[in-house]
């Protein structure tokens, strides 16, 4: 007899046939209620041995799928997850709570708030909990008081979680209320990944796919949902009032039946759509405000058409206004959405012509957000494609499309600019023409008053002249990315040819010169160009020993850091410094040597990356102590390990850039402020990371007192052929992450941006505004004025913005601009 069957008999729960409902849901039972056991988890297909293939899970893992129950008392939410272990399968080890055989519980208390929680424990009893302000936006200040425990046997492990209700703010614990969540099991004993509510194989943080936890009563839940719809749509037409009465009767009859949950959910959804259609009966199309930074923006109730677009922006920057267009008919739509300074008969008769005096049109770009898909099938409206002619909207029947208006304020003086967007359908079925007033306030805050360095990881330019791509390079320049990512080896062939004794036989910097010249030709002033020069000889950027076969490239025959290698490296580095100064007038402040990627571990252990970074720094500084060294450490498990790595490396590094997710609390921030290095942070993200995370990076660095640099991996690194297909992989055949924040065709030299890239650049501009404030504070300080209060004001704004939504970040920007105007006036 299988252990799983023994378990269900022993617990004497009532197992309900919830899978038939086709909607993941379960009752949160209370005192005096019979407990309810969930449906068996879905065991997801796993990657096969063949490239880009999937295989079904073995039957033994389906038979041993996890189940859970959930209940509550006065103070706590109690979750019990039971995980049978198939015969012949051993537990996997896990150092972190999400590693090995692990259970991850996600709880999202409120649909109205982005906040959610993650509770984790593995079969080695390693535990953890994280609060997220938005998807993947960790709150490092939060500490859970939940009690997580594990009971482990050879063929079964059980997880118990006791979560205080007090830390799940936002849940209404009344009968019939609900909240969202998911439970995931993964590891050897799970057969890979299994989940209660189906998610993507490689992305669990997907609140749109969370199941529903219903408090106390399904019938009360459906009554509550129907009441919400009726309250928002009173009074009802007679036909809809009759349908509401019929739906009320149906809920009364079937509401408590688990097998009717899917049917009643569909009935509610259909009734909601009828309410929306009724409220917009005289509308065939609608343009309206919507949260199109996210992926759930279709009409959710009566539509309020947009009457006026109001934007505020600094000088010499860019501002964004998100909105949505809905086609409410069964016909396809095409029409124009065109900015005009004024509405005149001349413009109407010559609509497609660019009036000679309507210069402001050239400052506006309108783009449509187009969806990509993850492995779980969720749509993510990430790709931004400019409208044809910058005006033409094409929309399918009963469809909604997100739009982004971007205004470039370069060359605009402070003041108020007015105009309108004229909406003109092209198809006969759509007769209404509409106008939406437009007003832009350009503040007297000039972003050109400060210059900040900017870098993101990219491969968008190479050292081979035939591969240099002007459009890709101009995209970087347009986003003020002035630090080049110089990758030697096949891309920028600057590493020397040497003999086994370490004598340098050949040095050629011409490919680096071509790269610098290319940037200048594409519009980057030479004085602004800086570089990270990667020289990790242990991995991919070696010296070439004459006589070796190409496939045997190494540092020297004896490896790295031996006398011959050090001799050659010093000669090469001295030559590089001399060449940069003589050829490009590039001093020490404009380049960093990047001797190893992502060093980690105890610097006292010579086998660690941290020790290698220090050893390399000593060699570099022996050539010239003024040469700057860059390091991006990560992967410490505890604050004590962070302290060891940071304080050990700090004296040897000029710019330290730890991975942001490891700078998880104020204690670690404190260690980073103890070292002599300048500090910034980097982060690894992918194309399903919400845009708010990208914009928040700059606010987090401002909050923590770090440099403005906020690199991320990556602008252009996608697994497989492109960033659109979630199934293709890198050369390993396993990694499916598309990290890129742009969508590129390398051959045609074409670039599409994304919501994430737009958000990142908005964050960069937020930091520039803060530095404008500091520029005037420096003037006031020179006059003997105490500016500490203003610095605190900037910090307080950054603290608020670092855990805010995008709309809230925009309000924080306005606070910074208000302060900048005030300080500028005082500094006169």
Short mmCIF file of N, CA and C in Angstrom, two decimals, residues 67-198:
data_model
loop_
_atom_site.label_atom_id
_atom_site.label_comp_id
_atom_site.label_asym_id
_atom_site.label_seq_id
_atom_site.Cartn_x
_atom_site.Cartn_y
_atom_site.Cartn_z
N UNK A 67 -0.40 17.61 -1.17
CA UNK A 67 -1.69 18.25 -0.91
C UNK A 67 -1.52 19.09 0.34
N UNK A 68 -2.50 19.97 0.59
CA UNK A 68 -2.40 20.81 1.78
C UNK A 68 -3.79 21.12 2.32
N UNK A 69 -3.81 21.55 3.56
CA UNK A 69 -5.02 22.10 4.18
C UNK A 69 -4.68 23.47 4.74
N UNK A 70 -5.71 24.28 4.94
CA UNK A 70 -5.48 25.62 5.45
C UNK A 70 -6.64 25.99 6.37
N UNK A 71 -6.32 26.52 7.54
CA UNK A 71 -7.34 26.88 8.52
C UNK A 71 -6.86 28.11 9.29
N UNK A 72 -7.75 28.68 10.08
CA UNK A 72 -7.37 29.86 10.85
C UNK A 72 -8.06 29.83 12.22
N UNK A 73 -7.43 30.49 13.18
CA UNK A 73 -8.06 30.72 14.47
C UNK A 73 -8.02 32.22 14.73
N UNK A 74 -8.16 32.62 15.99
CA UNK A 74 -8.23 34.04 16.30
C UNK A 74 -6.96 34.79 15.90
N UNK A 75 -5.81 34.12 15.97
CA UNK A 75 -4.53 34.82 15.81
C UNK A 75 -3.71 34.40 14.61
N UNK A 76 -3.92 33.18 14.12
CA UNK A 76 -2.98 32.64 13.15
C UNK A 76 -3.67 31.98 11.96
N UNK A 77 -2.94 31.97 10.86
CA UNK A 77 -3.29 31.16 9.70
C UNK A 77 -2.42 29.91 9.74
N UNK A 78 -3.04 28.74 9.62
CA UNK A 78 -2.31 27.48 9.74
C UNK A 78 -2.36 26.74 8.40
N UNK A 79 -1.18 26.45 7.85
CA UNK A 79 -1.07 25.71 6.59
C UNK A 79 -0.29 24.43 6.84
N UNK A 80 -0.87 23.32 6.44
CA UNK A 80 -0.19 22.02 6.56
C UNK A 80 -0.04 21.44 5.16
N UNK A 81 1.22 21.16 4.77
CA UNK A 81 1.50 20.60 3.45
C UNK A 81 2.08 19.21 3.64
N UNK A 82 1.49 18.23 2.98
CA UNK A 82 1.91 16.85 3.11
C UNK A 82 2.54 16.39 1.81
N UNK A 83 3.76 15.85 1.90
CA UNK A 83 4.55 15.52 0.72
C UNK A 83 5.01 14.06 0.77
N UNK A 84 4.26 13.15 0.17
CA UNK A 84 4.73 11.76 0.08
C UNK A 84 6.02 11.69 -0.75
N UNK A 85 6.85 10.73 -0.44
CA UNK A 85 8.13 10.53 -1.14
C UNK A 85 8.08 9.19 -1.86
N UNK A 86 8.23 9.16 -3.17
CA UNK A 86 8.15 7.88 -3.90
C UNK A 86 9.29 6.94 -3.51
N UNK A 87 9.02 5.66 -3.67
CA UNK A 87 10.04 4.64 -3.41
C UNK A 87 11.24 4.89 -4.32
N UNK A 88 12.43 4.72 -3.73
CA UNK A 88 13.65 4.81 -4.52
C UNK A 88 14.13 6.22 -4.79
N UNK A 89 13.47 7.23 -4.24
CA UNK A 89 13.89 8.62 -4.45
C UNK A 89 14.43 9.18 -3.15
N UNK A 90 15.60 9.76 -3.22
CA UNK A 90 16.23 10.31 -2.03
C UNK A 90 16.06 11.82 -1.98
N UNK A 91 16.08 12.36 -0.77
CA UNK A 91 16.00 13.79 -0.57
C UNK A 91 17.23 14.49 -1.15
N UNK A 92 17.01 15.69 -1.69
CA UNK A 92 18.11 16.52 -2.14
C UNK A 92 18.51 17.48 -1.03
N UNK A 93 19.78 17.79 -0.95
CA UNK A 93 20.27 18.72 0.05
C UNK A 93 20.00 20.16 -0.38
N UNK A 94 19.75 21.01 0.61
CA UNK A 94 19.53 22.42 0.31
C UNK A 94 20.14 23.32 1.35
N UNK A 95 21.03 24.21 0.90
CA UNK A 95 21.66 25.17 1.83
C UNK A 95 20.71 26.33 2.12
N UNK A 96 20.02 26.79 1.08
CA UNK A 96 19.03 27.86 1.23
C UNK A 96 17.63 27.27 1.32
N UNK A 97 16.68 28.01 1.88
CA UNK A 97 15.33 27.44 2.06
C UNK A 97 14.63 27.10 0.76
N UNK A 98 15.05 27.71 -0.35
CA UNK A 98 14.43 27.44 -1.65
C UNK A 98 15.19 26.36 -2.43
N UNK A 99 16.19 25.76 -1.81
CA UNK A 99 16.98 24.74 -2.48
C UNK A 99 16.66 23.35 -1.93
N UNK A 100 17.05 22.32 -2.70
CA UNK A 100 16.78 20.95 -2.29
C UNK A 100 15.30 20.62 -2.45
N UNK A 101 14.79 19.77 -1.58
CA UNK A 101 13.35 19.48 -1.57
C UNK A 101 12.68 20.54 -0.70
N UNK A 102 11.92 21.41 -1.32
CA UNK A 102 11.44 22.59 -0.61
C UNK A 102 9.96 22.84 -0.87
N UNK A 103 9.36 23.54 0.08
CA UNK A 103 7.99 24.04 -0.02
C UNK A 103 8.05 25.57 0.02
N UNK A 104 7.39 26.20 -0.95
CA UNK A 104 7.29 27.66 -0.98
C UNK A 104 5.81 28.04 -0.98
N UNK A 105 5.43 28.85 -0.02
CA UNK A 105 4.05 29.32 0.11
C UNK A 105 4.02 30.81 -0.22
N UNK A 106 3.13 31.19 -1.13
CA UNK A 106 2.95 32.59 -1.50
C UNK A 106 1.56 33.04 -1.04
N UNK A 107 1.50 34.21 -0.41
CA UNK A 107 0.22 34.75 0.04
C UNK A 107 0.14 36.22 -0.37
N UNK A 108 -0.91 36.57 -1.11
CA UNK A 108 -1.17 37.96 -1.52
C UNK A 108 -2.46 38.40 -0.83
N UNK A 109 -2.33 39.22 0.21
CA UNK A 109 -3.51 39.55 1.02
C UNK A 109 -4.61 40.30 0.30
N UNK A 110 -4.25 41.20 -0.64
CA UNK A 110 -5.27 42.07 -1.21
C UNK A 110 -5.06 42.25 -2.70
N UNK A 111 -6.16 42.24 -3.45
CA UNK A 111 -6.10 42.52 -4.89
C UNK A 111 -5.75 43.97 -5.15
N UNK A 112 -6.01 44.84 -4.17
CA UNK A 112 -5.80 46.27 -4.35
C UNK A 112 -4.38 46.71 -4.04
N UNK A 113 -3.58 45.80 -3.50
CA UNK A 113 -2.21 46.12 -3.15
C UNK A 113 -1.27 45.13 -3.81
N UNK A 114 -0.10 45.61 -4.23
CA UNK A 114 0.87 44.74 -4.91
C UNK A 114 1.60 43.83 -3.93
N UNK A 115 1.57 44.15 -2.66
CA UNK A 115 2.34 43.43 -1.64
C UNK A 115 1.93 41.95 -1.57
N UNK A 116 2.97 41.08 -1.41
CA UNK A 116 2.71 39.67 -1.15
C UNK A 116 3.86 39.09 -0.33
N UNK A 117 3.66 37.86 0.18
CA UNK A 117 4.60 37.23 1.10
C UNK A 117 5.02 35.86 0.58
N UNK A 118 6.23 35.47 0.93
CA UNK A 118 6.76 34.16 0.56
C UNK A 118 7.34 33.50 1.81
N UNK A 119 6.85 32.28 2.12
CA UNK A 119 7.34 31.51 3.25
C UNK A 119 7.94 30.22 2.71
N UNK A 120 9.15 29.88 3.15
CA UNK A 120 9.89 28.77 2.56
C UNK A 120 10.49 27.88 3.65
N UNK A 121 10.52 26.59 3.37
CA UNK A 121 11.22 25.64 4.23
C UNK A 121 11.59 24.44 3.38
N UNK A 122 12.79 23.90 3.58
CA UNK A 122 13.17 22.71 2.82
C UNK A 122 13.27 21.50 3.74
N UNK A 123 13.57 20.36 3.13
CA UNK A 123 13.58 19.09 3.88
C UNK A 123 14.76 18.98 4.83
N UNK A 124 15.70 19.94 4.75
CA UNK A 124 16.78 20.02 5.73
C UNK A 124 16.44 21.01 6.84
N UNK A 125 15.18 21.45 6.87
CA UNK A 125 14.66 22.35 7.90
C UNK A 125 15.32 23.74 7.86
N UNK A 126 15.74 24.16 6.68
CA UNK A 126 16.22 25.53 6.49
C UNK A 126 15.02 26.39 6.12
N UNK A 127 14.84 27.51 6.84
CA UNK A 127 13.61 28.29 6.73
C UNK A 127 13.90 29.71 6.27
N UNK A 128 12.87 30.36 5.74
CA UNK A 128 13.00 31.75 5.35
C UNK A 128 11.65 32.35 5.04
N UNK A 129 11.58 33.67 5.10
CA UNK A 129 10.34 34.39 4.75
C UNK A 129 10.72 35.75 4.20
N UNK A 130 9.99 36.20 3.19
CA UNK A 130 10.27 37.47 2.53
C UNK A 130 8.95 38.18 2.27
N UNK A 131 8.93 39.49 2.51
CA UNK A 131 7.81 40.31 2.06
C UNK A 131 8.24 41.07 0.81
N UNK A 132 7.37 41.12 -0.18
CA UNK A 132 7.64 41.82 -1.43
C UNK A 132 6.67 43.01 -1.55
N UNK A 133 7.22 44.18 -1.84
CA UNK A 133 6.38 45.35 -2.07
C UNK A 133 5.71 45.28 -3.44
N UNK A 134 6.31 44.54 -4.34
CA UNK A 134 5.74 44.24 -5.65
C UNK A 134 6.49 43.00 -6.13
N UNK A 135 6.16 42.51 -7.30
CA UNK A 135 6.79 41.28 -7.77
C UNK A 135 8.30 41.42 -7.78
N UNK A 136 8.96 40.57 -7.02
CA UNK A 136 10.42 40.51 -6.89
C UNK A 136 11.03 41.75 -6.23
N UNK A 137 10.23 42.63 -5.66
CA UNK A 137 10.76 43.79 -4.94
C UNK A 137 10.76 43.48 -3.44
N UNK A 138 11.88 42.93 -2.96
CA UNK A 138 11.97 42.52 -1.57
C UNK A 138 11.98 43.72 -0.64
N UNK A 139 11.37 43.54 0.53
CA UNK A 139 11.42 44.53 1.59
C UNK A 139 12.46 44.07 2.61
N UNK A 140 13.69 44.61 2.56
CA UNK A 140 14.75 44.11 3.44
C UNK A 140 14.54 44.44 4.91
N UNK A 141 13.62 45.36 5.20
CA UNK A 141 13.41 45.77 6.59
C UNK A 141 12.47 44.84 7.35
N UNK A 142 11.83 43.91 6.64
CA UNK A 142 10.77 43.10 7.24
C UNK A 142 11.31 41.81 7.83
N UNK A 143 10.81 41.44 8.98
CA UNK A 143 11.14 40.17 9.62
C UNK A 143 9.84 39.45 9.99
N UNK A 144 9.73 38.19 9.60
CA UNK A 144 8.51 37.43 9.89
C UNK A 144 8.54 36.84 11.29
N UNK A 145 7.36 36.69 11.86
CA UNK A 145 7.21 36.01 13.15
C UNK A 145 6.52 34.66 12.98
N UNK A 146 6.44 34.21 11.73
CA UNK A 146 5.80 32.92 11.46
C UNK A 146 6.63 31.78 12.03
N UNK A 147 5.94 30.72 12.43
CA UNK A 147 6.60 29.51 12.92
C UNK A 147 6.48 28.43 11.85
N UNK A 148 7.62 28.01 11.30
CA UNK A 148 7.66 26.99 10.27
C UNK A 148 8.33 25.74 10.85
N UNK A 149 7.70 24.59 10.67
CA UNK A 149 8.27 23.36 11.23
C UNK A 149 8.17 22.23 10.22
N UNK A 150 9.00 21.21 10.44
CA UNK A 150 9.11 20.10 9.52
C UNK A 150 9.09 18.77 10.27
N UNK A 151 8.31 17.82 9.77
CA UNK A 151 8.35 16.43 10.25
C UNK A 151 8.78 15.58 9.07
N UNK A 152 9.89 14.85 9.23
CA UNK A 152 10.50 14.17 8.09
C UNK A 152 10.70 12.69 8.36
N UNK A 153 10.21 11.88 7.43
CA UNK A 153 10.44 10.45 7.45
C UNK A 153 11.02 10.04 6.10
N UNK A 154 11.37 8.79 5.94
CA UNK A 154 11.99 8.36 4.69
C UNK A 154 11.04 8.47 3.51
N UNK A 155 9.74 8.24 3.72
CA UNK A 155 8.79 8.24 2.62
C UNK A 155 7.74 9.34 2.74
N UNK A 156 7.98 10.30 3.61
CA UNK A 156 6.99 11.36 3.80
C UNK A 156 7.62 12.52 4.55
N UNK A 157 7.34 13.75 4.10
CA UNK A 157 7.64 14.89 4.97
C UNK A 157 6.45 15.83 4.99
N UNK A 158 6.25 16.42 6.15
CA UNK A 158 5.09 17.29 6.37
C UNK A 158 5.59 18.64 6.87
N UNK A 159 5.04 19.67 6.28
CA UNK A 159 5.39 21.05 6.66
C UNK A 159 4.21 21.69 7.35
N UNK A 160 4.46 22.32 8.49
CA UNK A 160 3.43 23.10 9.19
C UNK A 160 3.88 24.55 9.26
N UNK A 161 2.99 25.45 8.89
CA UNK A 161 3.27 26.88 8.98
C UNK A 161 2.19 27.55 9.81
N UNK A 162 2.61 28.28 10.82
CA UNK A 162 1.71 29.05 11.67
C UNK A 162 2.07 30.52 11.45
N UNK A 163 1.22 31.22 10.69
CA UNK A 163 1.53 32.59 10.26
C UNK A 163 0.61 33.55 11.00
N UNK A 164 1.18 34.49 11.75
CA UNK A 164 0.32 35.45 12.47
C UNK A 164 -0.53 36.27 11.51
N UNK A 165 -1.80 36.39 11.83
CA UNK A 165 -2.68 37.21 11.00
C UNK A 165 -2.20 38.66 10.96
N UNK A 166 -1.55 39.08 12.03
CA UNK A 166 -1.11 40.47 12.13
C UNK A 166 -0.10 40.85 11.06
N UNK A 167 0.65 39.87 10.52
CA UNK A 167 1.63 40.22 9.49
C UNK A 167 1.07 40.06 8.07
N UNK A 168 -0.20 39.66 7.98
CA UNK A 168 -0.86 39.55 6.68
C UNK A 168 -1.89 40.67 6.54
N UNK A 169 -1.44 41.89 6.78
CA UNK A 169 -2.34 43.04 6.71
C UNK A 169 -2.97 43.13 5.33
N UNK A 170 -4.25 43.40 5.29
CA UNK A 170 -4.96 43.50 4.03
C UNK A 170 -6.00 42.42 3.83
N UNK A 171 -5.88 41.32 4.60
CA UNK A 171 -6.88 40.26 4.51
C UNK A 171 -8.07 40.61 5.39
N UNK A 172 -9.25 40.57 4.79
CA UNK A 172 -10.50 40.72 5.55
C UNK A 172 -10.93 39.31 5.97
N UNK A 173 -10.91 39.06 7.26
CA UNK A 173 -11.12 37.70 7.75
C UNK A 173 -12.60 37.35 7.93
N UNK A 174 -13.50 38.18 7.41
CA UNK A 174 -14.93 37.88 7.49
C UNK A 174 -15.28 36.72 6.56
N UNK A 175 -16.34 35.99 6.92
CA UNK A 175 -16.79 34.88 6.11
C UNK A 175 -17.15 35.36 4.70
N UNK A 176 -16.67 34.63 3.72
CA UNK A 176 -16.96 34.98 2.33
C UNK A 176 -15.89 35.84 1.70
N UNK A 177 -14.99 36.40 2.51
CA UNK A 177 -13.87 37.16 1.94
C UNK A 177 -12.86 36.18 1.36
N UNK A 178 -11.88 36.73 0.64
CA UNK A 178 -10.89 35.85 0.00
C UNK A 178 -9.56 36.57 -0.14
N UNK A 179 -8.55 35.77 -0.39
CA UNK A 179 -7.24 36.32 -0.74
C UNK A 179 -6.57 35.32 -1.67
N UNK A 180 -5.47 35.73 -2.27
CA UNK A 180 -4.82 34.92 -3.29
C UNK A 180 -3.53 34.29 -2.76
N UNK A 181 -3.12 33.21 -3.40
CA UNK A 181 -1.87 32.59 -3.00
C UNK A 181 -1.57 31.35 -3.80
N UNK A 182 -0.44 30.76 -3.49
CA UNK A 182 -0.05 29.52 -4.16
C UNK A 182 0.91 28.74 -3.27
N UNK A 183 1.00 27.46 -3.50
CA UNK A 183 1.95 26.61 -2.79
C UNK A 183 2.67 25.76 -3.83
N UNK A 184 4.00 25.74 -3.73
CA UNK A 184 4.83 25.05 -4.72
C UNK A 184 5.76 24.09 -3.99
N UNK A 185 5.86 22.91 -4.52
CA UNK A 185 6.82 21.91 -4.04
C UNK A 185 7.81 21.63 -5.16
N UNK A 186 9.08 21.58 -4.83
CA UNK A 186 10.06 21.26 -5.87
C UNK A 186 11.24 20.52 -5.26
N UNK A 187 11.97 19.80 -6.12
CA UNK A 187 13.11 19.01 -5.68
C UNK A 187 13.04 17.59 -6.19
N UNK A 188 13.98 16.76 -5.75
CA UNK A 188 14.04 15.37 -6.21
C UNK A 188 12.75 14.62 -5.95
N UNK A 189 12.22 14.75 -4.72
CA UNK A 189 11.06 13.95 -4.33
C UNK A 189 9.77 14.41 -4.99
N UNK A 190 9.79 15.63 -5.56
CA UNK A 190 8.60 16.16 -6.26
C UNK A 190 8.60 15.79 -7.72
N UNK A 191 9.72 15.26 -8.22
CA UNK A 191 9.83 15.00 -9.65
C UNK A 191 10.09 16.26 -10.45
N UNK A 192 10.66 17.26 -9.79
CA UNK A 192 10.93 18.55 -10.42
C UNK A 192 10.16 19.64 -9.72
N UNK A 193 9.18 20.22 -10.41
CA UNK A 193 8.36 21.28 -9.84
C UNK A 193 6.90 20.85 -9.87
N UNK A 194 6.22 21.01 -8.75
CA UNK A 194 4.77 20.77 -8.70
C UNK A 194 4.13 21.94 -7.96
N UNK A 195 2.88 22.19 -8.27
CA UNK A 195 2.24 23.39 -7.69
C UNK A 195 0.73 23.18 -7.59
N UNK A 196 0.15 23.90 -6.63
CA UNK A 196 -1.30 23.86 -6.46
C UNK A 196 -1.97 24.63 -7.58
N UNK A 197 -1.53 25.87 -7.82
CA UNK A 197 -2.04 26.67 -8.92
C UNK A 197 -0.92 26.78 -9.96
N UNK A 198 -1.20 26.37 -11.15
CA UNK A 198 -0.16 26.16 -12.15
C UNK A 198 0.58 27.45 -12.50
#
